[in-house]
PDB file of C-alpha atoms in Angstrom:
ATOM      1  CA  MET W   1     -60.539  44.950  67.600  1.00  0.00           C
ATOM      2  CA  LYS W   2     -58.656  45.948  70.988  1.00  0.00           C
ATOM      3  CA  LYS W   3     -56.191  43.121  70.464  1.00  0.00           C
ATOM      4  CA  ASN W   4     -55.155  44.342  66.767  1.00  0.00           C
ATOM      5  CA  SER W   5     -55.061  47.839  68.003  1.00  0.00           C
ATOM      6  CA  ALA W   6     -52.700  46.831  70.822  1.00  0.00           C
ATOM      7  CA  TYR W   7     -50.382  44.903  68.471  1.00  0.00           C
ATOM      8  CA  ALA W   8     -50.192  47.877  66.119  1.00  0.00           C
ATOM      9  CA  ALA W   9     -49.151  49.860  68.972  1.00  0.00           C
ATOM     10  CA  ASP W  10     -46.511  47.106  69.952  1.00  0.00           C
ATOM     11  CA  VAL W  11     -45.257  47.236  66.726  1.00  0.00           C
ATOM     12  CA  LEU W  12     -44.805  50.965  66.383  1.00  0.00           C
ATOM     13  CA  MET W  13     -43.135  51.367  69.503  1.00  0.00           C
ATOM     14  CA  THR W  14     -40.930  48.699  68.506  1.00  0.00           C
ATOM     15  CA  ALA W  15     -40.125  50.669  65.028  1.00  0.00           C
ATOM     16  CA  ILE W  16     -38.627  53.311  66.945  1.00  0.00           C
ATOM     17  CA  ALA W  17     -35.686  51.520  67.783  1.00  0.00           C
ATOM     18  CA  PRO W  18     -34.399  50.527  64.261  1.00  0.00           C
ATOM     19  CA  ALA W  19     -35.564  54.119  63.107  1.00  0.00           C
ATOM     20  CA  ILE W  20     -33.187  55.568  65.679  1.00  0.00           C
ATOM     21  CA  TRP W  21     -30.343  53.164  64.886  1.00  0.00           C
ATOM     22  CA  GLY W  22     -30.571  54.373  61.388  1.00  0.00           C
ATOM     23  CA  SER W  23     -28.570  57.341  62.880  1.00  0.00           C
ATOM     24  CA  THR W  24     -25.636  55.432  63.700  1.00  0.00           C
ATOM     25  CA  TYR W  25     -23.712  55.454  60.636  1.00  0.00           C
ATOM     26  CA  PHE W  26     -24.088  59.228  60.394  1.00  0.00           C
ATOM     27  CA  VAL W  27     -23.148  59.782  64.002  1.00  0.00           C
ATOM     28  CA  THR W  28     -20.220  57.248  63.666  1.00  0.00           C
ATOM     29  CA  THR W  29     -18.785  58.862  60.828  1.00  0.00           C
ATOM     30  CA  ALA W  30     -19.563  62.582  61.559  1.00  0.00           C
ATOM     31  CA  PHE W  31     -18.538  62.645  65.454  1.00  0.00           C
ATOM     32  CA  LEU W  32     -16.404  59.755  66.256  1.00  0.00           C
ATOM     33  CA  PRO W  33     -12.926  59.182  65.708  1.00  0.00           C
ATOM     34  CA  ALA W  34     -12.173  56.850  62.806  1.00  0.00           C
ATOM     35  CA  GLY W  35     -10.192  53.785  63.417  1.00  0.00           C
ATOM     36  CA  TYR W  36     -11.575  52.735  66.792  1.00  0.00           C
ATOM     37  CA  PRO W  37     -14.584  50.216  66.004  1.00  0.00           C
ATOM     38  CA  LEU W  38     -14.017  48.049  69.108  1.00  0.00           C
ATOM     39  CA  THR W  39     -13.411  50.748  71.638  1.00  0.00           C
ATOM     40  CA  VAL W  40     -16.359  52.627  69.965  1.00  0.00           C
ATOM     41  CA  ALA W  41     -18.666  49.708  70.607  1.00  0.00           C
ATOM     42  CA  MET W  42     -17.348  49.135  74.225  1.00  0.00           C
ATOM     43  CA  LEU W  43     -17.976  52.581  74.949  1.00  0.00           C
ATOM     44  CA  ARG W  44     -21.298  52.336  73.669  1.00  0.00           C
ATOM     45  CA  ALA W  45     -22.850  49.320  75.502  1.00  0.00           C
ATOM     46  CA  LEU W  46     -20.811  49.399  78.964  1.00  0.00           C
ATOM     47  CA  PRO W  47     -21.816  52.799  80.391  1.00  0.00           C
ATOM     48  CA  ALA W  48     -25.318  52.631  79.031  1.00  0.00           C
ATOM     49  CA  GLY W  49     -25.361  49.139  80.776  1.00  0.00           C
ATOM     50  CA  LEU W  50     -23.843  50.283  84.004  1.00  0.00           C
ATOM     51  CA  LEU W  51     -26.255  53.189  84.148  1.00  0.00           C
ATOM     52  CA  LEU W  52     -29.411  51.195  83.775  1.00  0.00           C
ATOM     53  CA  LEU W  53     -27.877  48.552  86.420  1.00  0.00           C
ATOM     54  CA  ALA W  54     -27.588  51.097  88.940  1.00  0.00           C
ATOM     55  CA  THR W  55     -31.119  52.122  88.269  1.00  0.00           C
ATOM     56  CA  ILE W  56     -32.722  48.434  88.450  1.00  0.00           C
ATOM     57  CA  ARG W  57     -30.131  47.361  91.429  1.00  0.00           C
ATOM     58  CA  ARG W  58     -30.731  43.881  90.397  1.00  0.00           C
ATOM     59  CA  LEU W  59     -28.119  41.261  88.878  1.00  0.00           C
ATOM     60  CA  PRO W  60     -28.707  37.966  87.055  1.00  0.00           C
ATOM     61  CA  PHE W  61     -29.359  34.690  88.904  1.00  0.00           C
ATOM     62  CA  GLY W  62     -28.782  31.311  88.100  1.00  0.00           C
ATOM     63  CA  ILE W  63     -28.784  29.974  84.534  1.00  0.00           C
ATOM     64  CA  TRP W  64     -29.547  33.776  83.382  1.00  0.00           C
ATOM     65  CA  TRP W  65     -25.627  34.800  83.967  1.00  0.00           C
ATOM     66  CA  GLY W  66     -24.477  32.516  81.274  1.00  0.00           C
ATOM     67  CA  ARG W  67     -27.535  33.112  78.877  1.00  0.00           C
ATOM     68  CA  VAL W  68     -27.123  37.070  79.543  1.00  0.00           C
ATOM     69  CA  PHE W  69     -23.710  37.035  78.487  1.00  0.00           C
ATOM     70  CA  ILE W  70     -24.566  34.523  75.322  1.00  0.00           C
ATOM     71  CA  LEU W  71     -26.977  37.468  74.293  1.00  0.00           C
ATOM     72  CA  GLY W  72     -24.764  40.262  75.262  1.00  0.00           C
ATOM     73  CA  ALA W  73     -22.140  38.871  72.707  1.00  0.00           C
ATOM     74  CA  LEU W  74     -24.895  38.393  70.108  1.00  0.00           C
ATOM     75  CA  ASN W  75     -26.757  41.552  70.222  1.00  0.00           C
ATOM     76  CA  PHE W  76     -23.995  43.999  71.007  1.00  0.00           C
ATOM     77  CA  SER W  77     -20.008  42.497  71.590  1.00  0.00           C
ATOM     78  CA  PHE W  78     -19.755  40.930  68.384  1.00  0.00           C
ATOM     79  CA  PHE W  79     -22.892  42.710  66.293  1.00  0.00           C
ATOM     80  CA  TRP W  80     -21.430  46.424  67.129  1.00  0.00           C
ATOM     81  CA  ALA W  81     -17.945  45.456  66.514  1.00  0.00           C
ATOM     82  CA  MET W  82     -18.669  44.374  63.324  1.00  0.00           C
ATOM     83  CA  LEU W  83     -21.322  47.146  62.750  1.00  0.00           C
ATOM     84  CA  PHE W  84     -18.452  49.643  63.195  1.00  0.00           C
ATOM     85  CA  VAL W  85     -15.912  47.836  61.032  1.00  0.00           C
ATOM     86  CA  SER W  86     -18.535  47.777  58.292  1.00  0.00           C
ATOM     87  CA  ALA W  87     -19.489  51.480  58.983  1.00  0.00           C
ATOM     88  CA  TYR W  88     -15.655  52.262  58.730  1.00  0.00           C
ATOM     89  CA  ARG W  89     -14.930  50.151  55.847  1.00  0.00           C
ATOM     90  CA  LEU W  90     -17.622  50.722  53.477  1.00  0.00           C
ATOM     91  CA  PRO W  91     -20.305  53.136  52.221  1.00  0.00           C
ATOM     92  CA  GLY W  92     -23.106  53.576  54.305  1.00  0.00           C
ATOM     93  CA  GLY W  93     -25.463  52.264  51.433  1.00  0.00           C
ATOM     94  CA  VAL W  94     -23.226  49.014  50.843  1.00  0.00           C
ATOM     95  CA  ALA W  95     -23.196  48.526  54.701  1.00  0.00           C
ATOM     96  CA  ALA W  96     -26.843  48.916  54.988  1.00  0.00           C
ATOM     97  CA  THR W  97     -27.544  46.548  51.858  1.00  0.00           C
ATOM     98  CA  VAL W  98     -25.362  43.977  53.353  1.00  0.00           C
ATOM     99  CA  GLY W  99     -27.253  44.068  56.897  1.00  0.00           C
ATOM    100  CA  ALA W 100     -30.516  43.929  55.180  1.00  0.00           C
ATOM    101  CA  ILE W 101     -30.366  40.395  54.836  1.00  0.00           C
ATOM    102  CA  GLN W 102     -30.757  39.942  58.474  1.00  0.00           C
ATOM    103  CA  PRO W 103     -34.804  39.385  58.570  1.00  0.00           C
ATOM    104  CA  LEU W 104     -34.340  36.312  56.225  1.00  0.00           C
ATOM    105  CA  ILE W 105     -31.899  34.856  58.440  1.00  0.00           C
ATOM    106  CA  VAL W 106     -34.551  35.370  61.228  1.00  0.00           C
ATOM    107  CA  ILE W 107     -37.085  33.677  59.608  1.00  0.00           C
ATOM    108  CA  ALA W 108     -34.951  30.326  59.137  1.00  0.00           C
ATOM    109  CA  LEU W 109     -33.850  30.706  62.786  1.00  0.00           C
ATOM    110  CA  SER W 110     -37.130  31.267  63.952  1.00  0.00           C
ATOM    111  CA  ARG W 111     -38.188  27.868  62.028  1.00  0.00           C
ATOM    112  CA  LEU W 112     -35.151  26.144  63.646  1.00  0.00           C
ATOM    113  CA  PHE W 113     -35.201  27.409  67.413  1.00  0.00           C
ATOM    114  CA  LEU W 114     -38.986  28.329  67.653  1.00  0.00           C
ATOM    115  CA  GLY W 115     -40.555  26.134  65.543  1.00  0.00           C
ATOM    116  CA  LYS W 116     -42.397  29.154  63.749  1.00  0.00           C
ATOM    117  CA  PRO W 117     -43.699  28.199  60.333  1.00  0.00           C
ATOM    118  CA  ILE W 118     -41.820  29.818  57.439  1.00  0.00           C
ATOM    119  CA  LYS W 119     -44.488  32.081  55.644  1.00  0.00           C
ATOM    120  CA  LEU W 120     -43.895  32.776  51.809  1.00  0.00           C
ATOM    121  CA  LEU W 121     -45.127  36.222  52.160  1.00  0.00           C
ATOM    122  CA  ALA W 122     -42.647  36.992  55.017  1.00  0.00           C
ATOM    123  CA  VAL W 123     -39.871  35.821  52.696  1.00  0.00           C
ATOM    124  CA  VAL W 124     -41.298  37.879  49.793  1.00  0.00           C
ATOM    125  CA  ALA W 125     -41.491  40.834  51.913  1.00  0.00           C
ATOM    126  CA  GLY W 126     -37.880  40.448  52.827  1.00  0.00           C
ATOM    127  CA  LEU W 127     -36.492  39.832  49.443  1.00  0.00           C
ATOM    128  CA  GLY W 128     -38.369  43.012  48.457  1.00  0.00           C
ATOM    129  CA  GLY W 129     -36.915  44.882  51.372  1.00  0.00           C
ATOM    130  CA  MET W 130     -33.460  44.070  50.633  1.00  0.00           C
ATOM    131  CA  ALA W 131     -34.425  45.145  46.842  1.00  0.00           C
ATOM    132  CA  GLY W 132     -35.713  48.443  48.109  1.00  0.00           C
ATOM    133  CA  VAL W 133     -32.816  48.961  50.336  1.00  0.00           C
ATOM    134  CA  ALA W 134     -30.496  48.410  47.440  1.00  0.00           C
ATOM    135  CA  LEU W 135     -32.384  50.847  45.162  1.00  0.00           C
ATOM    136  CA  LEU W 136     -32.492  53.392  48.039  1.00  0.00           C
ATOM    137  CA  VAL W 137     -28.856  53.565  49.192  1.00  0.00           C
ATOM    138  CA  LEU W 138     -26.565  52.016  46.491  1.00  0.00           C
ATOM    139  CA  THR W 139     -24.566  54.117  43.961  1.00  0.00           C
ATOM    140  CA  PRO W 140     -22.967  52.980  40.766  1.00  0.00           C
ATOM    141  CA  LYS W 141     -19.436  54.035  42.381  1.00  0.00           C
ATOM    142  CA  ALA W 142     -20.067  52.036  45.737  1.00  0.00           C
ATOM    143  CA  ALA W 143     -17.035  50.311  46.696  1.00  0.00           C
ATOM    144  CA  LEU W 144     -17.026  46.547  47.763  1.00  0.00           C
ATOM    145  CA  ASP W 145     -14.313  46.242  50.540  1.00  0.00           C
ATOM    146  CA  PRO W 146     -14.196  42.485  51.295  1.00  0.00           C
ATOM    147  CA  VAL W 147     -13.600  42.776  54.703  1.00  0.00           C
ATOM    148  CA  GLY W 148     -16.295  45.279  55.401  1.00  0.00           C
ATOM    149  CA  VAL W 149     -18.608  42.996  53.438  1.00  0.00           C
ATOM    150  CA  ALA W 150     -17.604  40.064  55.627  1.00  0.00           C
ATOM    151  CA  ALA W 151     -17.978  42.296  58.725  1.00  0.00           C
ATOM    152  CA  GLY W 152     -21.648  43.496  57.472  1.00  0.00           C
ATOM    153  CA  LEU W 153     -22.652  39.541  56.922  1.00  0.00           C
ATOM    154  CA  ALA W 154     -21.085  38.377  60.358  1.00  0.00           C
ATOM    155  CA  GLY W 155     -23.153  41.279  62.253  1.00  0.00           C
ATOM    156  CA  ALA W 156     -26.433  40.278  60.342  1.00  0.00           C
ATOM    157  CA  VAL W 157     -26.140  36.576  61.479  1.00  0.00           C
ATOM    158  CA  SER W 158     -25.006  37.618  64.923  1.00  0.00           C
ATOM    159  CA  MET W 159     -28.400  40.123  65.293  1.00  0.00           C
ATOM    160  CA  ALA W 160     -30.291  37.674  63.859  1.00  0.00           C
ATOM    161  CA  PHE W 161     -29.535  35.046  66.442  1.00  0.00           C
ATOM    162  CA  GLY W 162     -29.633  37.444  69.291  1.00  0.00           C
ATOM    163  CA  THR W 163     -33.086  38.308  68.252  1.00  0.00           C
ATOM    164  CA  VAL W 164     -34.482  34.683  67.975  1.00  0.00           C
ATOM    165  CA  LEU W 165     -32.674  33.774  71.140  1.00  0.00           C
ATOM    166  CA  THR W 166     -34.008  36.826  73.574  1.00  0.00           C
ATOM    167  CA  ARG W 167     -37.288  35.846  72.268  1.00  0.00           C
ATOM    168  CA  ARG W 168     -36.718  32.324  73.465  1.00  0.00           C
ATOM    169  CA  TRP W 169     -34.792  33.395  76.823  1.00  0.00           C
ATOM    170  CA  THR W 170     -36.975  35.621  78.502  1.00  0.00           C
ATOM    171  CA  PRO W 171     -36.298  35.619  82.361  1.00  0.00           C
ATOM    172  CA  PRO W 172     -38.714  36.834  84.840  1.00  0.00           C
ATOM    173  CA  VAL W 173     -37.646  40.290  85.266  1.00  0.00           C
ATOM    174  CA  SER W 174     -38.522  43.652  83.595  1.00  0.00           C
ATOM    175  CA  ASN W 175     -37.553  44.598  80.190  1.00  0.00           C
ATOM    176  CA  LEU W 176     -35.477  47.414  81.582  1.00  0.00           C
ATOM    177  CA  ALA W 177     -33.294  45.116  83.683  1.00  0.00           C
ATOM    178  CA  PHE W 178     -32.893  42.370  80.717  1.00  0.00           C
ATOM    179  CA  THR W 179     -31.635  44.971  78.727  1.00  0.00           C
ATOM    180  CA  ALA W 180     -29.325  46.304  81.363  1.00  0.00           C
ATOM    181  CA  TRP W 181     -28.110  42.844  82.001  1.00  0.00           C
ATOM    182  CA  GLN W 182     -27.276  42.529  78.196  1.00  0.00           C
ATOM    183  CA  LEU W 183     -25.619  46.032  77.484  1.00  0.00           C
ATOM    184  CA  THR W 184     -23.444  45.470  80.409  1.00  0.00           C
ATOM    185  CA  ALA W 185     -22.441  42.056  79.711  1.00  0.00           C
ATOM    186  CA  GLY W 186     -21.657  42.768  75.907  1.00  0.00           C
ATOM    187  CA  GLY W 187     -19.584  45.935  77.208  1.00  0.00           C
ATOM    188  CA  LEU W 188     -17.659  43.802  79.596  1.00  0.00           C
ATOM    189  CA  LEU W 189     -16.900  41.524  76.858  1.00  0.00           C
ATOM    190  CA  LEU W 190     -15.633  44.058  74.511  1.00  0.00           C
ATOM    191  CA  VAL W 191     -13.051  45.700  77.446  1.00  0.00           C
ATOM    192  CA  PRO W 192     -10.252  43.130  76.798  1.00  0.00           C
ATOM    193  CA  VAL W 193     -10.737  42.917  73.353  1.00  0.00           C
ATOM    194  CA  ALA W 194     -10.788  46.515  72.382  1.00  0.00           C
ATOM    195  CA  LEU W 195      -7.683  47.141  74.814  1.00  0.00           C
ATOM    196  CA  MET W 196      -5.504  44.183  73.056  1.00  0.00           C
ATOM    197  CA  PHE W 197      -6.607  45.093  69.408  1.00  0.00           C
ATOM    198  CA  GLU W 198      -6.810  48.887  69.306  1.00  0.00           C
ATOM    199  CA  PRO W 199      -4.649  51.761  70.630  1.00  0.00           C
ATOM    200  CA  ALA W 200      -5.744  54.206  73.170  1.00  0.00           C
ATOM    201  CA  LEU W 201      -8.251  56.705  72.094  1.00  0.00           C
ATOM    202  CA  PRO W 202      -6.947  60.133  71.454  1.00  0.00           C
ATOM    203  CA  MET W 203      -8.290  63.298  73.694  1.00  0.00           C
ATOM    204  CA  PRO W 204     -11.987  63.398  72.943  1.00  0.00           C
ATOM    205  CA  THR W 205     -13.245  66.434  71.362  1.00  0.00           C
ATOM    206  CA  THR W 206     -16.905  67.966  72.405  1.00  0.00           C
ATOM    207  CA  ALA W 207     -17.997  66.367  69.161  1.00  0.00           C
ATOM    208  CA  ASN W 208     -16.535  62.958  70.108  1.00  0.00           C
ATOM    209  CA  VAL W 209     -18.424  63.191  73.590  1.00  0.00           C
ATOM    210  CA  LEU W 210     -21.509  64.320  72.206  1.00  0.00           C
ATOM    211  CA  GLY W 211     -21.625  61.522  69.932  1.00  0.00           C
ATOM    212  CA  MET W 212     -20.708  58.897  72.481  1.00  0.00           C
ATOM    213  CA  ALA W 213     -23.437  60.088  74.698  1.00  0.00           C
ATOM    214  CA  TYR W 214     -26.097  60.028  71.845  1.00  0.00           C
ATOM    215  CA  LEU W 215     -24.966  56.434  70.775  1.00  0.00           C
ATOM    216  CA  GLY W 216     -24.808  55.429  74.278  1.00  0.00           C
ATOM    217  CA  LEU W 217     -28.154  56.656  75.929  1.00  0.00           C
ATOM    218  CA  ILE W 218     -30.410  57.176  72.937  1.00  0.00           C
ATOM    219  CA  GLY W 219     -28.902  54.683  70.584  1.00  0.00           C
ATOM    220  CA  ALA W 220     -28.235  51.734  73.050  1.00  0.00           C
ATOM    221  CA  ALA W 221     -30.266  52.451  76.633  1.00  0.00           C
ATOM    222  CA  PHE W 222     -33.254  53.730  75.014  1.00  0.00           C
ATOM    223  CA  THR W 223     -33.683  52.109  72.043  1.00  0.00           C
ATOM    224  CA  TYR W 224     -32.772  48.517  73.343  1.00  0.00           C
ATOM    225  CA  VAL W 225     -35.433  48.695  75.959  1.00  0.00           C
ATOM    226  CA  LEU W 226     -38.056  49.430  73.217  1.00  0.00           C
ATOM    227  CA  TRP W 227     -36.366  46.626  71.126  1.00  0.00           C
ATOM    228  CA  ILE W 228     -36.511  43.724  74.009  1.00  0.00           C
ATOM    229  CA  ARG W 229     -39.991  45.040  74.980  1.00  0.00           C
ATOM    230  CA  GLY W 230     -41.097  44.337  71.217  1.00  0.00           C
ATOM    231  CA  LEU W 231     -39.379  41.084  70.993  1.00  0.00           C
ATOM    232  CA  SER W 232     -41.492  39.763  73.927  1.00  0.00           C
ATOM    233  CA  LYS W 233     -44.566  41.229  71.918  1.00  0.00           C
ATOM    234  CA  ILE W 234     -44.072  40.599  68.587  1.00  0.00           C
ATOM    235  CA  GLU W 235     -42.967  37.641  66.353  1.00  0.00           C
ATOM    236  CA  PRO W 236     -38.863  38.079  65.750  1.00  0.00           C
ATOM    237  CA  ALA W 237     -39.150  37.952  62.199  1.00  0.00           C
ATOM    238  CA  ALA W 238     -41.920  40.786  62.209  1.00  0.00           C
ATOM    239  CA  ALA W 239     -39.506  42.720  64.515  1.00  0.00           C
ATOM    240  CA  ALA W 240     -36.309  42.014  62.352  1.00  0.00           C
ATOM    241  CA  SER W 241     -38.496  43.444  59.096  1.00  0.00           C
ATOM    242  CA  LEU W 242     -38.544  46.704  60.988  1.00  0.00           C
ATOM    243  CA  GLY W 243     -34.755  46.754  60.688  1.00  0.00           C
ATOM    244  CA  PHE W 244     -35.118  47.932  57.002  1.00  0.00           C
ATOM    245  CA  LEU W 245     -36.403  51.258  58.566  1.00  0.00           C
ATOM    246  CA  SER W 246     -32.737  51.820  59.605  1.00  0.00           C
ATOM    247  CA  PRO W 247     -30.983  52.146  56.217  1.00  0.00           C
ATOM    248  CA  LEU W 248     -34.311  54.447  55.176  1.00  0.00           C
ATOM    249  CA  VAL W 249     -33.439  56.788  58.075  1.00  0.00           C
ATOM    250  CA  ALA W 250     -29.731  56.516  57.403  1.00  0.00           C
ATOM    251  CA  THR W 251     -30.278  57.766  53.626  1.00  0.00           C
ATOM    252  CA  PHE W 252     -32.735  60.163  54.741  1.00  0.00           C
ATOM    253  CA  LEU W 253     -30.011  61.861  57.026  1.00  0.00           C
ATOM    254  CA  GLY W 254     -27.420  61.697  54.231  1.00  0.00           C
ATOM    255  CA  TRP W 255     -29.820  63.711  51.935  1.00  0.00           C
ATOM    256  CA  LEU W 256     -30.567  66.213  54.639  1.00  0.00           C
ATOM    257  CA  ALA W 257     -26.879  66.657  55.317  1.00  0.00           C
ATOM    258  CA  LEU W 258     -25.809  66.848  51.600  1.00  0.00           C
ATOM    259  CA  GLY W 259     -28.818  68.361  50.438  1.00  0.00           C
ATOM    260  CA  GLN W 260     -29.319  65.673  47.584  1.00  0.00           C
ATOM    261  CA  SER W 261     -32.528  65.198  45.688  1.00  0.00           C
ATOM    262  CA  LEU W 262     -34.008  61.791  45.316  1.00  0.00           C
ATOM    263  CA  THR W 263     -33.902  59.893  41.882  1.00  0.00           C
ATOM    264  CA  PRO W 264     -36.697  57.883  40.625  1.00  0.00           C
ATOM    265  CA  ALA W 265     -35.159  54.521  41.506  1.00  0.00           C
ATOM    266  CA  GLN W 266     -34.493  55.816  45.072  1.00  0.00           C
ATOM    267  CA  LEU W 267     -37.987  56.982  45.499  1.00  0.00           C
ATOM    268  CA  PHE W 268     -39.306  53.625  44.196  1.00  0.00           C
ATOM    269  CA  GLY W 269     -36.985  52.131  46.436  1.00  0.00           C
ATOM    270  CA  PHE W 270     -38.327  53.967  49.597  1.00  0.00           C
ATOM    271  CA  LEU W 271     -41.713  52.955  48.585  1.00  0.00           C
ATOM    272  CA  LEU W 272     -40.442  49.235  48.099  1.00  0.00           C
ATOM    273  CA  VAL W 273     -38.973  49.071  51.608  1.00  0.00           C
ATOM    274  CA  LEU W 274     -42.228  50.696  53.297  1.00  0.00           C
ATOM    275  CA  ALA W 275     -44.312  48.106  51.451  1.00  0.00           C
ATOM    276  CA  SER W 276     -42.364  45.072  52.418  1.00  0.00           C
ATOM    277  CA  VAL W 277     -42.038  46.481  56.061  1.00  0.00           C
ATOM    278  CA  TRP W 278     -45.937  46.374  55.722  1.00  0.00           C
ATOM    279  CA  ILE W 279     -46.265  43.388  54.100  1.00  0.00           C
ATOM    280  CA  SER W 280     -44.018  41.816  56.589  1.00  0.00           C
ATOM    281  CA  GLN W 281     -46.559  43.035  59.465  1.00  0.00           C
ATOM    282  CA  ARG W 282     -49.490  41.596  58.112  1.00  0.00           C
ATOM    283  CA  ALA W 283     -47.830  38.076  57.160  1.00  0.00           C
ATOM    284  CA  MET W 284     -46.767  38.045  61.231  1.00  0.00           C
ATOM    285  CA  ALA W 285     -49.736  39.479  62.645  1.00  0.00           C
ATOM    286  CA  PRO W 286     -51.629  37.228  65.071  1.00  0.00           C
ATOM    287  CA  VAL W 287     -54.981  36.112  63.492  1.00  0.00           C
ATOM    288  CA  ARG W 288     -58.101  37.586  65.307  1.00  0.00           C
ATOM    289  CA  PRO W 289     -60.138  34.947  67.140  1.00  0.00           C
ATOM    290  CA  ILE W 290     -63.265  34.126  65.529  1.00  0.00           C
ATOM    291  CA  LEU W 291     -65.884  34.691  67.950  1.00  0.00           C
ATOM    292  CA  PRO W 292     -68.394  32.144  68.655  1.00  0.00           C
ATOM    293  CA  ALA W 293     -71.841  32.961  67.241  1.00  0.00           C
ATOM    294  CA  ALA W 294     -74.336  34.266  69.583  1.00  0.00           C
ATOM    295  CA  SER W 295     -76.757  31.441  71.035  1.00  0.00           C
ATOM    296  CA  PRO W 296     -80.425  31.583  69.627  1.00  0.00           C
ATOM    297  CA  GLU W 297     -82.687  32.409  72.250  1.00  0.00           C
ATOM    298  CA  PRO W 298     -85.103  29.792  73.209  1.00  0.00           C
ATOM    299  CA  ALA W 299     -88.601  30.065  71.462  1.00  0.00           C
ATOM    300  CA  SER W 300     -91.112  31.303  74.088  1.00  0.00           C
ATOM    301  CA  ARG W 301     -93.597  28.988  75.346  1.00  0.00           C
ATOM    302  CA  PRO W 302     -97.491  29.462  74.680  1.00  0.00           C
ATOM    303  CA  ALA W 303     -99.097  31.073  77.717  1.00  0.00           C
TER     304      ALA W 303
END
């Protein structure tokens, strides 16, 4: 019972990260200057990584230099660049629906790289989650920009690889250190790309500074410590399914900001998303060990 309670606590703590990430679309469009996806991604990763690195005061060593830069590229550089391109070019609902394919990719990659069996129930939950996200956030007027869709798919593949490899490559350091290494590496990789392909940012407004501070400190440093910790505790496919919470939160913030009401289809999508997350966690949860039966007491000898 204690083992199951600890696992449930790990799942809930990990779920905080994608729930907070659901605010990325709102913050990006409401607080940040449009047209700077690479620069915004770099400013989200690098300052947060350097802050954590200054806190832990420990650098990678040996083979971890190469691995950290690979993970930094997958989890942050390429993923965030594609995320912001998708967020700028697509309505939030379309971007969220495209990204919702990630749990299915993680299931396949976990089989390939970790030797994990593909569980039918987890696949069904992944498909149900995608359908729920589509019902929740898509509208009949949603425009499909080809570049935005391609960026969303590329970002989902990148994050899926990063999720699986983060579980496979676990260095003998704290989760805080592992997060600091990846954030810093990802931010450094984005610096030359942002300088090469985008103009200089205009003078930031107060809203811009607050938006970047939130995305860096809360949406990066805090949440990725929880995420990387979670990947060391629960299966990658189970963690990936928690990503369905991001579009759910994103949609909720949209309703809150615009004062919209829920349609019956959206209500059904909301419930379908929650059900798919629950089913996926049930499918991927560790099986409780069967306790050995108590040995029968020896028969007492007659006096």
